[in-house]
PDB file of C-alpha atoms in Angstrom:
ATOM      1  CA  MET A   1     -28.902  -6.575  -4.306  1.00 67.00           C
ATOM      2  CA  ASP A   2     -26.908  -7.848  -7.277  1.00 79.00           C
ATOM      3  CA  GLN A   3     -25.207  -5.232  -9.419  1.00 82.00           C
ATOM      4  CA  ILE A   4     -24.542  -5.592 -13.123  1.00 85.00           C
ATOM      5  CA  ALA A   5     -21.295  -4.123 -14.427  1.00 88.00           C
ATOM      6  CA  ARG A   6     -20.102  -4.301 -18.019  1.00 87.00           C
ATOM      7  CA  THR A   7     -17.363  -1.688 -18.061  1.00 91.00           C
ATOM      8  CA  PRO A   8     -14.317  -0.984 -15.880  1.00 93.00           C
ATOM      9  CA  LYS A   9     -15.999   2.248 -14.744  1.00 94.00           C
ATOM     10  CA  GLN A  10     -19.126   0.381 -13.646  1.00 93.00           C
ATOM     11  CA  ILE A  11     -16.993  -2.114 -11.727  1.00 94.00           C
ATOM     12  CA  GLY A  12     -15.137   0.742 -10.071  1.00 96.00           C
ATOM     13  CA  ASP A  13     -18.399   2.460  -9.163  1.00 95.00           C
ATOM     14  CA  ALA A  14     -19.698  -0.760  -7.591  1.00 95.00           C
ATOM     15  CA  LEU A  15     -16.505  -1.158  -5.567  1.00 97.00           C
ATOM     16  CA  ARG A  16     -16.723   2.455  -4.380  1.00 97.00           C
ATOM     17  CA  ARG A  17     -20.353   2.025  -3.311  1.00 96.00           C
ATOM     18  CA  ARG A  18     -19.470  -1.105  -1.341  1.00 96.00           C
ATOM     19  CA  ARG A  19     -16.432   0.537   0.285  1.00 97.00           C
ATOM     20  CA  ARG A  20     -18.542   3.488   1.372  1.00 98.00           C
ATOM     21  CA  THR A  21     -21.312   1.195   2.644  1.00 96.00           C
ATOM     22  CA  LEU A  22     -18.676  -0.446   4.848  1.00 97.00           C
ATOM     23  CA  LYS A  23     -17.551   3.043   5.962  1.00 98.00           C
ATOM     24  CA  LEU A  24     -13.997   2.501   4.720  1.00 98.00           C
ATOM     25  CA  THR A  25     -11.740   5.124   3.194  1.00 98.00           C
ATOM     26  CA  GLN A  26      -9.568   4.323   0.205  1.00 98.00           C
ATOM     27  CA  LYS A  27      -6.635   4.328   2.607  1.00 97.00           C
ATOM     28  CA  ASP A  28      -8.418   1.809   4.874  1.00 98.00           C
ATOM     29  CA  LEU A  29      -9.068  -0.491   1.919  1.00 98.00           C
ATOM     30  CA  GLY A  30      -5.472  -0.079   0.802  1.00 96.00           C
ATOM     31  CA  ALA A  31      -4.265  -1.185   4.237  1.00 97.00           C
ATOM     32  CA  LYS A  32      -6.510  -4.273   4.115  1.00 96.00           C
ATOM     33  CA  THR A  33      -5.180  -5.239   0.685  1.00 96.00           C
ATOM     34  CA  SER A  34      -1.560  -3.999   0.887  1.00 96.00           C
ATOM     35  CA  LEU A  35      -2.347  -1.678  -2.034  1.00 96.00           C
ATOM     36  CA  ARG A  36      -1.583   2.029  -2.229  1.00 96.00           C
ATOM     37  CA  GLN A  37      -4.447   4.519  -1.900  1.00 97.00           C
ATOM     38  CA  ALA A  38      -3.657   5.690  -5.445  1.00 96.00           C
ATOM     39  CA  THR A  39      -4.159   2.135  -6.703  1.00 96.00           C
ATOM     40  CA  ILE A  40      -7.568   1.940  -4.990  1.00 97.00           C
ATOM     41  CA  SER A  41      -8.464   5.303  -6.531  1.00 97.00           C
ATOM     42  CA  GLY A  42      -7.508   4.071 -10.006  1.00 96.00           C
ATOM     43  CA  LEU A  43      -9.464   0.867  -9.537  1.00 97.00           C
ATOM     44  CA  GLU A  44     -12.573   2.775  -8.471  1.00 97.00           C
ATOM     45  CA  GLY A  45     -12.110   5.168 -11.378  1.00 96.00           C
ATOM     46  CA  GLY A  46     -12.109   2.344 -13.925  1.00 94.00           C
ATOM     47  CA  GLU A  47      -8.488   2.957 -14.870  1.00 93.00           C
ATOM     48  CA  PRO A  48      -7.410   0.793 -17.811  1.00 86.00           C
ATOM     49  CA  GLY A  49      -4.712  -1.785 -17.240  1.00 89.00           C
ATOM     50  CA  THR A  50      -5.732  -2.822 -13.737  1.00 91.00           C
ATOM     51  CA  GLN A  51      -4.449  -6.297 -12.983  1.00 93.00           C
ATOM     52  CA  LEU A  52      -7.013  -8.957 -12.171  1.00 94.00           C
ATOM     53  CA  ARG A  53      -5.103  -9.782  -8.986  1.00 96.00           C
ATOM     54  CA  THR A  54      -5.586  -6.183  -7.799  1.00 96.00           C
ATOM     55  CA  LEU A  55      -9.301  -6.346  -8.559  1.00 96.00           C
ATOM     56  CA  PHE A  56      -9.719  -9.676  -6.771  1.00 96.00           C
ATOM     57  CA  ASP A  57      -7.753  -8.466  -3.733  1.00 97.00           C
ATOM     58  CA  ALA A  58     -10.075  -5.464  -3.415  1.00 97.00           C
ATOM     59  CA  MET A  59     -13.171  -7.601  -3.945  1.00 97.00           C
ATOM     60  CA  THR A  60     -12.035 -10.066  -1.279  1.00 97.00           C
ATOM     61  CA  ALA A  61     -11.447  -7.254   1.217  1.00 97.00           C
ATOM     62  CA  LEU A  62     -14.936  -5.910   0.452  1.00 97.00           C
ATOM     63  CA  ASN A  63     -16.498  -9.378   0.725  1.00 96.00           C
ATOM     64  CA  LEU A  64     -17.615  -9.376  -2.931  1.00 96.00           C
ATOM     65  CA  GLU A  65     -17.528 -12.035  -5.632  1.00 94.00           C
ATOM     66  CA  PHE A  66     -17.948 -12.262  -9.398  1.00 90.00           C
ATOM     67  CA  VAL A  67     -20.918 -14.052 -10.877  1.00 89.00           C
ATOM     68  CA  ILE A  68     -20.601 -14.984 -14.542  1.00 89.00           C
ATOM     69  CA  ARG A  69     -23.811 -15.406 -16.520  1.00 87.00           C
ATOM     70  CA  PRO A  70     -25.184 -14.730 -19.989  1.00 90.00           C
ATOM     71  CA  ARG A  71     -25.794 -11.061 -20.746  1.00 83.00           C
ATOM     72  CA  THR A  72     -29.189  -9.464 -20.416  1.00 79.00           C
ATOM     73  CA  LYS A  73     -30.446  -7.353 -23.307  1.00 76.00           C
ATOM     74  CA  ALA A  74     -29.974  -4.020 -21.502  1.00 67.00           C
ATOM     75  CA  GLN A  75     -27.292  -1.660 -22.785  1.00 65.00           C
ATOM     76  CA  ALA A  76     -24.340  -0.688 -20.571  1.00 56.00           C
ATOM     77  CA  GLU A  77     -25.614   2.923 -20.424  1.00 62.00           C
ATOM     78  CA  ASP A  78     -29.035   1.746 -19.231  1.00 60.00           C
ATOM     79  CA  ILE A  79     -27.454  -0.324 -16.469  1.00 53.00           C
ATOM     80  CA  GLU A  80     -25.415   2.647 -15.262  1.00 55.00           C
ATOM     81  CA  THR A  81     -28.598   4.674 -14.644  1.00 59.00           C
ATOM     82  CA  LEU A  82     -29.910   2.009 -12.239  1.00 52.00           C
ATOM     83  CA  PHE A  83     -27.393   3.119  -9.617  1.00 51.00           C
TER      84      PHE A  83
END
């Protein structure tokens, strides 16, 4: 199922859900991406200042991709309650 994310926190939540679905720990994902566990934790927490390269490395390891499309009319808060 596609997930809509409009905030860093929502992106982090989606990454965490996918990691857990794949039964990976943050340390496991860090090993797959050559990132520290603390970096994975920050990414999943929606920490500001995350580099795009870090995000894309994590997404690649989780077999995810971005889809860019026009926004729907739902508010970010409404989208968050879907998950």
